[in-house]
mmCIF file of C-alpha atoms (C1' of nucleotides) in Angstrom:
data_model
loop_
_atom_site.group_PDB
_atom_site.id
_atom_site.type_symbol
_atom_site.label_atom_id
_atom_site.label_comp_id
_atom_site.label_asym_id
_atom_site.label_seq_id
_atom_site.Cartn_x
_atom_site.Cartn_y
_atom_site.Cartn_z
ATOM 1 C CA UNK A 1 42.378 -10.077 -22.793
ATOM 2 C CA UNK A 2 40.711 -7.311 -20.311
ATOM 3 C CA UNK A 3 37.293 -7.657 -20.551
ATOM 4 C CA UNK A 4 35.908 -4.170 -22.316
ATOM 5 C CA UNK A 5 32.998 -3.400 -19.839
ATOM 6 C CA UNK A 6 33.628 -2.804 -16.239
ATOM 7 C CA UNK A 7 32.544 -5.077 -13.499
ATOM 8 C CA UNK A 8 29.592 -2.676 -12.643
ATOM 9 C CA UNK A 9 29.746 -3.169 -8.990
ATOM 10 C CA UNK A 10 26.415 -3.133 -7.546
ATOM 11 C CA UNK A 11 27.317 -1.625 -4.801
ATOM 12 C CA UNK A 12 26.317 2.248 -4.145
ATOM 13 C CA UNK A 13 22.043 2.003 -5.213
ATOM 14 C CA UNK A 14 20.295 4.852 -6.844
ATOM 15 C CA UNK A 15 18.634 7.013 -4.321
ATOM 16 C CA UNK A 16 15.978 9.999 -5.400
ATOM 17 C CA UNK A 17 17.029 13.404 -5.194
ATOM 18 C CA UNK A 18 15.807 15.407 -2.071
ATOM 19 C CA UNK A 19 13.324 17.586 -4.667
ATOM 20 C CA UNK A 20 11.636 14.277 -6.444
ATOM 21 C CA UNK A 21 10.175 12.336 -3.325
ATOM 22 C CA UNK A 22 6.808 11.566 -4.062
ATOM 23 C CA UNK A 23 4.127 11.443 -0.844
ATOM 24 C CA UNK A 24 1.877 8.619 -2.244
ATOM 25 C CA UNK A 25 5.007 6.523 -2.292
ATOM 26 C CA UNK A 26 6.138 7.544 0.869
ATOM 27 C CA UNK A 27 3.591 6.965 2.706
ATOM 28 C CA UNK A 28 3.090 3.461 0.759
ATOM 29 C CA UNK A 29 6.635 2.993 2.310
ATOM 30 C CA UNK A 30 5.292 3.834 5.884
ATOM 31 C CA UNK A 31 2.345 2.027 5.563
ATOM 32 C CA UNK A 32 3.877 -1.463 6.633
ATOM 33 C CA UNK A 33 4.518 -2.282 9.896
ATOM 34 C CA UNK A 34 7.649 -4.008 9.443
ATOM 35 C CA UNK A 35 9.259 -0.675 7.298
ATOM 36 C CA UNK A 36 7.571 1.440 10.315
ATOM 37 C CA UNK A 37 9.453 -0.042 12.850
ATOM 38 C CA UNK A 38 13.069 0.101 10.763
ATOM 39 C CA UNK A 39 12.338 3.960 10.509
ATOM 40 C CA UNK A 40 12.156 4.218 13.846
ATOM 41 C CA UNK A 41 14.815 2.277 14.569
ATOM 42 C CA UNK A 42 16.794 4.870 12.635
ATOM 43 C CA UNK A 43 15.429 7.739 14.109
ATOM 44 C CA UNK A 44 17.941 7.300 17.129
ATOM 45 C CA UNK A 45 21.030 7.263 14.495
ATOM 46 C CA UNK A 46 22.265 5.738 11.518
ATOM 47 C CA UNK A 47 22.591 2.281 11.947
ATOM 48 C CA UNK A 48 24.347 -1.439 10.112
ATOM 49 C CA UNK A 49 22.363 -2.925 8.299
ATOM 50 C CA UNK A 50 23.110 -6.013 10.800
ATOM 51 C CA UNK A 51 22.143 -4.054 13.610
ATOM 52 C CA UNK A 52 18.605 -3.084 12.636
ATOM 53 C CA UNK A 53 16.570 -5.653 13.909
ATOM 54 C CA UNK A 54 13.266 -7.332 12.068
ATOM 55 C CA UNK A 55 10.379 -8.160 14.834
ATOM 56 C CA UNK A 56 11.297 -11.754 13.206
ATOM 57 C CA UNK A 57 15.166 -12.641 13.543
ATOM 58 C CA UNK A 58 14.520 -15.360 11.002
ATOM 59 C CA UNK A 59 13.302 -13.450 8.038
ATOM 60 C CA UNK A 60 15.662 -14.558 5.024
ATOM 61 C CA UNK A 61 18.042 -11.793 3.994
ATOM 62 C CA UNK A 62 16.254 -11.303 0.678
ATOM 63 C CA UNK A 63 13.112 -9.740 2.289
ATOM 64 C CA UNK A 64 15.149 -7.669 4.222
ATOM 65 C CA UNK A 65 16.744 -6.293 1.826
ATOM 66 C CA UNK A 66 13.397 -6.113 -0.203
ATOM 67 C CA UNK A 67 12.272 -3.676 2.607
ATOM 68 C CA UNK A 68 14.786 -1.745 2.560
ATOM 69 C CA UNK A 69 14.930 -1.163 -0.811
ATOM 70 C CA UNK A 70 10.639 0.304 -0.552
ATOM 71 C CA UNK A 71 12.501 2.498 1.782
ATOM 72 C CA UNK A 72 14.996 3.806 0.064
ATOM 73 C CA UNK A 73 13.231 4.507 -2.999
ATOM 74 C CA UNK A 74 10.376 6.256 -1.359
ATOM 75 C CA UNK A 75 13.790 8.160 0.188
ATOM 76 C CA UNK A 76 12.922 7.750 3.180
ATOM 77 C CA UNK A 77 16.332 6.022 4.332
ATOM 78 C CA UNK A 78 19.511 6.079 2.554
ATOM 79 C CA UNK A 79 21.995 2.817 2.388
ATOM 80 C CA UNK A 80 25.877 3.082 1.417
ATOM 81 C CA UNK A 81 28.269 0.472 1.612
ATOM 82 C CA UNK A 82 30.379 0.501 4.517
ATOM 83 C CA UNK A 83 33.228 -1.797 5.176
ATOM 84 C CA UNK A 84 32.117 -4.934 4.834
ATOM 85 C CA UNK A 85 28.174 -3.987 5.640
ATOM 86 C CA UNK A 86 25.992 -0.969 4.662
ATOM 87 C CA UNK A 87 25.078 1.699 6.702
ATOM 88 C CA UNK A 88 21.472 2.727 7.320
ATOM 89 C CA UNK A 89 20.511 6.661 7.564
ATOM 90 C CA UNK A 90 17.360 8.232 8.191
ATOM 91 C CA UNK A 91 16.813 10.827 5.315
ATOM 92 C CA UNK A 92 15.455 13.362 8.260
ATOM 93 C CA UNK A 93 16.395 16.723 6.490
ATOM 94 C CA UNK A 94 15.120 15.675 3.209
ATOM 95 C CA UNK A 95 12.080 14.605 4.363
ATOM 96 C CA UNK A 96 11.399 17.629 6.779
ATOM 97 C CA UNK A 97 11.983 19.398 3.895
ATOM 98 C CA UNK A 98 9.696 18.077 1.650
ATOM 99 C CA UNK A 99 7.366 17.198 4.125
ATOM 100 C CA UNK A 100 6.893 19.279 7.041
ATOM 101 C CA UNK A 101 5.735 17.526 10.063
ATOM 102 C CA UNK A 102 5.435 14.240 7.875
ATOM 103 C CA UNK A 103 8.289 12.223 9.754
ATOM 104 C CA UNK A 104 6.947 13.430 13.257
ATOM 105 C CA UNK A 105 3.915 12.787 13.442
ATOM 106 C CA UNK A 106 4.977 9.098 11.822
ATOM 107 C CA UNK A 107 7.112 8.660 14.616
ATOM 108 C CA UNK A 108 5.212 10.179 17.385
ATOM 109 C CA UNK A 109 2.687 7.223 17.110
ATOM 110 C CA UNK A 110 2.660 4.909 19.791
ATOM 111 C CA UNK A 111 3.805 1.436 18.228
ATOM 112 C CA UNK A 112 1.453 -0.895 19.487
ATOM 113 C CA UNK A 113 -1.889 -0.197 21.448
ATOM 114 C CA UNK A 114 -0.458 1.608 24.048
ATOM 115 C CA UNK A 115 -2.354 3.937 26.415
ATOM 116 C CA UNK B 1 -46.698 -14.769 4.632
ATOM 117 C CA UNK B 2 -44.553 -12.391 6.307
ATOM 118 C CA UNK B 3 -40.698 -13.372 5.943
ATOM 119 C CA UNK B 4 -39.330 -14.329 9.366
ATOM 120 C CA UNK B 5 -35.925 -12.754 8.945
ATOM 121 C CA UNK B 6 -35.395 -8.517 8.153
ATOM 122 C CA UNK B 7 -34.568 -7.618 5.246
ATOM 123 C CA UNK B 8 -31.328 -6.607 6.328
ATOM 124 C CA UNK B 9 -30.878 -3.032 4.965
ATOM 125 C CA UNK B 10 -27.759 -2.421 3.705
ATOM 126 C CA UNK B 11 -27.072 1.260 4.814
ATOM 127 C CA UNK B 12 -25.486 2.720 7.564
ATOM 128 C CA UNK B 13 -21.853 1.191 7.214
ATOM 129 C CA UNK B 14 -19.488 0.041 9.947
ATOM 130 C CA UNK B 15 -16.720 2.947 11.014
ATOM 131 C CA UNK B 16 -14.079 2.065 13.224
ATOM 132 C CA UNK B 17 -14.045 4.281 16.501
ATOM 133 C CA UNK B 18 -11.994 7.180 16.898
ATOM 134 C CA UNK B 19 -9.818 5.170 19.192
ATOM 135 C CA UNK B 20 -9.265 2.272 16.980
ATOM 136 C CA UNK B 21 -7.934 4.233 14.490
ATOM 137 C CA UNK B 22 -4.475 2.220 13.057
ATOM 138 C CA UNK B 23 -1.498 3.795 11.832
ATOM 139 C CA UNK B 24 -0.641 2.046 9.522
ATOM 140 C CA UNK B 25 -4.179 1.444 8.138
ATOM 141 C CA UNK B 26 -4.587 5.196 7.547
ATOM 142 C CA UNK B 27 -1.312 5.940 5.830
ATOM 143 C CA UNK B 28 -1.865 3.000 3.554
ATOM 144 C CA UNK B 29 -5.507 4.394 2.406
ATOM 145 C CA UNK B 30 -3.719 7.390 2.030
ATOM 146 C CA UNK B 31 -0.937 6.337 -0.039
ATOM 147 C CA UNK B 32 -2.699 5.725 -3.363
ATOM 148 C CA UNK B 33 -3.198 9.549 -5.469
ATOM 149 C CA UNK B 34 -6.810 8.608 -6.318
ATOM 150 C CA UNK B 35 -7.565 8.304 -2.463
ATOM 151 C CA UNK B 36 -5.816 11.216 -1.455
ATOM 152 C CA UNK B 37 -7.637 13.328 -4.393
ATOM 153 C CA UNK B 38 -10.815 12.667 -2.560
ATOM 154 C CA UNK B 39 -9.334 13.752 0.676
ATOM 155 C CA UNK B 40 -8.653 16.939 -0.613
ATOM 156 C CA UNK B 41 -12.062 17.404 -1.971
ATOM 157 C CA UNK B 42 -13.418 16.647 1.339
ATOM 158 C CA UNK B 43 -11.293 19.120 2.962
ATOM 159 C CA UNK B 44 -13.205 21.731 2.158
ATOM 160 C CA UNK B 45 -16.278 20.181 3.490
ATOM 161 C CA UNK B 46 -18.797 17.333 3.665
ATOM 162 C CA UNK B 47 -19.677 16.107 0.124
ATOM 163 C CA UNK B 48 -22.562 14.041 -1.100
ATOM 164 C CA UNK B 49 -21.021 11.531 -3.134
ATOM 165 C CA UNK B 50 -22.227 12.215 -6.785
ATOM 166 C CA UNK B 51 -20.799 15.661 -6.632
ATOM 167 C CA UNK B 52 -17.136 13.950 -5.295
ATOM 168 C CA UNK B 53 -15.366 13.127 -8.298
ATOM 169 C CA UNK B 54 -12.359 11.141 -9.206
ATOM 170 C CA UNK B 55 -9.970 11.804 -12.186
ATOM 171 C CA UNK B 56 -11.609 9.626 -14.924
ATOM 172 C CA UNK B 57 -14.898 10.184 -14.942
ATOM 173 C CA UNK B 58 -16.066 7.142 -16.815
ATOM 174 C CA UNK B 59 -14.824 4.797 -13.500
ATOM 175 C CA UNK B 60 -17.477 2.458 -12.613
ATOM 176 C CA UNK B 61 -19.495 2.622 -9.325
ATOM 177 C CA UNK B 62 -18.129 -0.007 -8.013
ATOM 178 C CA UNK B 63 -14.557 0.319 -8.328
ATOM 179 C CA UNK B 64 -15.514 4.231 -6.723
ATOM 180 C CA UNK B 65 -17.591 2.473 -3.813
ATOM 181 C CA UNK B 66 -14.350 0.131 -3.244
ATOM 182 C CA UNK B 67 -11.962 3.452 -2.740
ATOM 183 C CA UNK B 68 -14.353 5.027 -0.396
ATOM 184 C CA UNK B 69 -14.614 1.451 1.614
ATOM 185 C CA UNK B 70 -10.943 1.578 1.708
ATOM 186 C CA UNK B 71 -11.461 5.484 3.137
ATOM 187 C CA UNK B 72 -13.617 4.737 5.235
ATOM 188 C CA UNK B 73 -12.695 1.232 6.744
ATOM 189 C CA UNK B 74 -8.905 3.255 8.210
ATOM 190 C CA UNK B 75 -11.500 5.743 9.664
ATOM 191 C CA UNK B 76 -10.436 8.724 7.189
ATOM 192 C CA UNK B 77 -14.194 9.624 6.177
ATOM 193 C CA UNK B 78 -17.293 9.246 6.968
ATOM 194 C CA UNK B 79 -19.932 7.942 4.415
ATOM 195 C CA UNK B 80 -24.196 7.820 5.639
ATOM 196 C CA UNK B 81 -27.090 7.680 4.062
ATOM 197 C CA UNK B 82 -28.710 10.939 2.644
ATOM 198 C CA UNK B 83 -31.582 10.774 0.558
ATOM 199 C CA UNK B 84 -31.186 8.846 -2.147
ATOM 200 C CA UNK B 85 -27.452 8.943 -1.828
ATOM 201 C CA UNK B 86 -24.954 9.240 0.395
ATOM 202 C CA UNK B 87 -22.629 11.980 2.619
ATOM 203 C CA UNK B 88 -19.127 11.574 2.973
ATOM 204 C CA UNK B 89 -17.336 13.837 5.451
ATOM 205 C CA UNK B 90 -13.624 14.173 6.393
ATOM 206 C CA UNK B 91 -13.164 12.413 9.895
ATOM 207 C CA UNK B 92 -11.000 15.320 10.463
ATOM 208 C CA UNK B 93 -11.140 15.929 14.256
ATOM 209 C CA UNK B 94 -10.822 11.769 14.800
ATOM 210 C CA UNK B 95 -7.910 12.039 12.903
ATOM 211 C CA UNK B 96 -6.441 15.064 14.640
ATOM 212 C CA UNK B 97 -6.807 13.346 18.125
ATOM 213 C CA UNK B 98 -5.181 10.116 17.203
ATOM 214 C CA UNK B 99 -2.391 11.376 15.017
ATOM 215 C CA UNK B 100 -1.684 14.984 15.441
ATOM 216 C CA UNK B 101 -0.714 16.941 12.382
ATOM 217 C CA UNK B 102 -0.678 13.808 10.013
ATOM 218 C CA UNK B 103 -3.527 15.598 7.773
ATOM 219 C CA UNK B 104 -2.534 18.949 7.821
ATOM 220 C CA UNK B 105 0.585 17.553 6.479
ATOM 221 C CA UNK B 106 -0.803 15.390 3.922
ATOM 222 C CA UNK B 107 -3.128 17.602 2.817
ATOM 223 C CA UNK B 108 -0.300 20.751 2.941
ATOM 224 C CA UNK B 109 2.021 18.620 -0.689
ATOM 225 C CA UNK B 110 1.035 20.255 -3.622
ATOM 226 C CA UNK B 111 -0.949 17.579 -5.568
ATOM 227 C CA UNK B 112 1.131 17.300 -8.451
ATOM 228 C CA UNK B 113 4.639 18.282 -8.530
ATOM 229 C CA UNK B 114 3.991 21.875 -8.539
ATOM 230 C CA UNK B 115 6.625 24.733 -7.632
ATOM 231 C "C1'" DA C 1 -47.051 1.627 -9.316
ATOM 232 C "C1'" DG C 2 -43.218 1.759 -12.255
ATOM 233 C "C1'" DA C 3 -38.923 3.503 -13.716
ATOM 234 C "C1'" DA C 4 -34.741 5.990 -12.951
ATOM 235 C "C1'" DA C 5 -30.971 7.425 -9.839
ATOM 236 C "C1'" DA C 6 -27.377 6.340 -6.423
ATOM 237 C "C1'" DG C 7 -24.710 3.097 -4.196
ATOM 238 C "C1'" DT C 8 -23.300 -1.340 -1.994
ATOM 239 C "C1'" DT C 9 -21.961 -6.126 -2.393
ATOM 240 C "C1'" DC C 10 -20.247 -10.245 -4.560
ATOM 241 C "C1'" DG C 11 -17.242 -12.879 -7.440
ATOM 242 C "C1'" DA C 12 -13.773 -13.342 -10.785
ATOM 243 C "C1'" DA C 13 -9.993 -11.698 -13.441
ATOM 244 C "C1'" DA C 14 -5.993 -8.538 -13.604
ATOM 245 C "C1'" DA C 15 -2.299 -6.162 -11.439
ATOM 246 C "C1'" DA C 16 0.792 -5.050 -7.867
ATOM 247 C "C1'" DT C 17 3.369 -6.702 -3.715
ATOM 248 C "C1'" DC C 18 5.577 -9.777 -0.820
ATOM 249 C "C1'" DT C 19 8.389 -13.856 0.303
ATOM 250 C "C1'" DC C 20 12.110 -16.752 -0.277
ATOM 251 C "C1'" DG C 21 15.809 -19.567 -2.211
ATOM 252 C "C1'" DA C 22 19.684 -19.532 -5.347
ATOM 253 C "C1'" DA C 23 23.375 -17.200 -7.475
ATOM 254 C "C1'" DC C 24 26.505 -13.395 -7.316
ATOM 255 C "C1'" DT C 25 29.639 -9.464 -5.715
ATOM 256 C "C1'" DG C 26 32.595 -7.405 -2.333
ATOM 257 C "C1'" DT C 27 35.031 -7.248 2.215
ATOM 258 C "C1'" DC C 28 37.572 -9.072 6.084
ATOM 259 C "C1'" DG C 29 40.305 -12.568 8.743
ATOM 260 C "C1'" DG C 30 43.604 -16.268 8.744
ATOM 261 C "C1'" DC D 1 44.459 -17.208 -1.589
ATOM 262 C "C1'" DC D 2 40.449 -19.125 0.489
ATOM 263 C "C1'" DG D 3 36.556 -19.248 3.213
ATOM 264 C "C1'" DA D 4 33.179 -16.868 6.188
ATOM 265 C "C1'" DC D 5 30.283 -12.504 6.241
ATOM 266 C "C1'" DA D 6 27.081 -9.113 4.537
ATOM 267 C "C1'" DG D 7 23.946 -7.847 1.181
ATOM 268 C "C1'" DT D 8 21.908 -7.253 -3.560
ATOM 269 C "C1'" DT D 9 19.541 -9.163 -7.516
ATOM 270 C "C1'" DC D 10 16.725 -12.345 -10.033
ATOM 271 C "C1'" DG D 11 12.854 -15.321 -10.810
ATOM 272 C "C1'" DA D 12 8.912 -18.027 -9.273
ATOM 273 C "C1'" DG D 13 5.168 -18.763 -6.360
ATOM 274 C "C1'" DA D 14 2.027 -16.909 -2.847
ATOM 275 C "C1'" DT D 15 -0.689 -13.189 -1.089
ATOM 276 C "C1'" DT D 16 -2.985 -8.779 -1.427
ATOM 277 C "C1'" DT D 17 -5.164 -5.064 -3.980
ATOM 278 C "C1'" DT D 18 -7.520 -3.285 -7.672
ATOM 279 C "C1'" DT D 19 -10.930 -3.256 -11.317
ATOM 280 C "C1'" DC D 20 -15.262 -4.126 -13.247
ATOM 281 C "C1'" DG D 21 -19.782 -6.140 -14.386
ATOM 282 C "C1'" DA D 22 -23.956 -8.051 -12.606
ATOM 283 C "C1'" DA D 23 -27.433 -8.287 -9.141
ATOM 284 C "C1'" DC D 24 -29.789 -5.955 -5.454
ATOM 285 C "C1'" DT D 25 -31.739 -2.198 -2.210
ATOM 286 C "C1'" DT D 26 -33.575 2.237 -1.240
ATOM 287 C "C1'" DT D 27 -35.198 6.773 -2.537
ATOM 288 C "C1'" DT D 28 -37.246 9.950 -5.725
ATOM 289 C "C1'" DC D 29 -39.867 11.320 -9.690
ATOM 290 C "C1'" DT D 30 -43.843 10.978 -12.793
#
DNA sequence: AGAAAAGTTCGAAAAATCTCGAACTGTCGG
DNA sequence: CCGACAGTTCGAGATTTTTCGAACTTTTCT
């Protein structure tokens, strides 16, 4: 017989409407190196999940995903499925919105020590 | 007999250089609402720290020592002895230098969700 | 001097995060 | 259809933060 419930396909994730992003938790989500240097990654254009690089190429998918999910739920990035990856975006507008200058200033920091 | 080793006092706590300041280090101690509630406070100018107060007033000492360390160990205030307490003061030009516009942004969000 | 006020530090317990493997869902190529 | 890809989710263990009391130091008041 046809099972009653659908599937649920876990595929499109909840993101947080542009109005509800909170700035502890966003900057929680900037605070970490790793998550720093995937948002500015994106800042040059959305991006495949497979083609955003971690500084260590053998990090086990879980913890990738793991970051990007801090991301996402501080709404900083959003992630849709896309053939047979998912597609990375920079939530720029929503931020700027909500926090004016917030994203810039983020990104305008030098990564390392550099003069 | 006279002890051969100082006593050690215990005031005037380490603060990293202007220069030192890290990123990441400072959005972190920034990302936590009791933290940034102090901020605030100290916006509007030094404070000695019995007047600076938190949301539950019945916190113990120590647990409001460890959110200043945090503070004050990414370089966001300053905390020195002052009589028989101690003044903490927004590191606000450091801050300014190293990462222009990040506190006149964080201070700029509305503290709760307010219209 | 003695006691109270104001904080820091230390250590331990509690809570939140991170990491990673295993299992699972979809998509694409043969 | 079947197997390789690409990622998410779950749970457990490891690591990091937070919380709080107790002990201690310095300053001020009487």
């Amino acid at each position: 017989m046809t099972p009653d419930i659908a599937p649920i396909p876990h595929l499109d994730l909840p993101h947080p409407e542009p109005g509800d992003l909170k700035l502890t938790q966003v900057l929680f989500a900037f605070s970490d190196p790793e998550r720093l240097a995937i948002v500015r990654q994106l800042a040059s254009g959305p991006l495949d999940m497979a083609q955003c690089h971690l500084s260590d190429a053998s990090t086990p998918k879980s913890t990738k995903s793991h970051l990007m999910k801090v991301l996402r739920e501080a709404g900083i990035i959003r992630n849709e499925a896309s053939g047979r990856g998912r597609r990375l975006t920079l939530r720029r507008q929503d931020l700027d919105a909500r926090f004016p200058g917030l994203l810039a200033c983020v990104l305008a920091d030098t990564p390392d020590g550099a003069p």
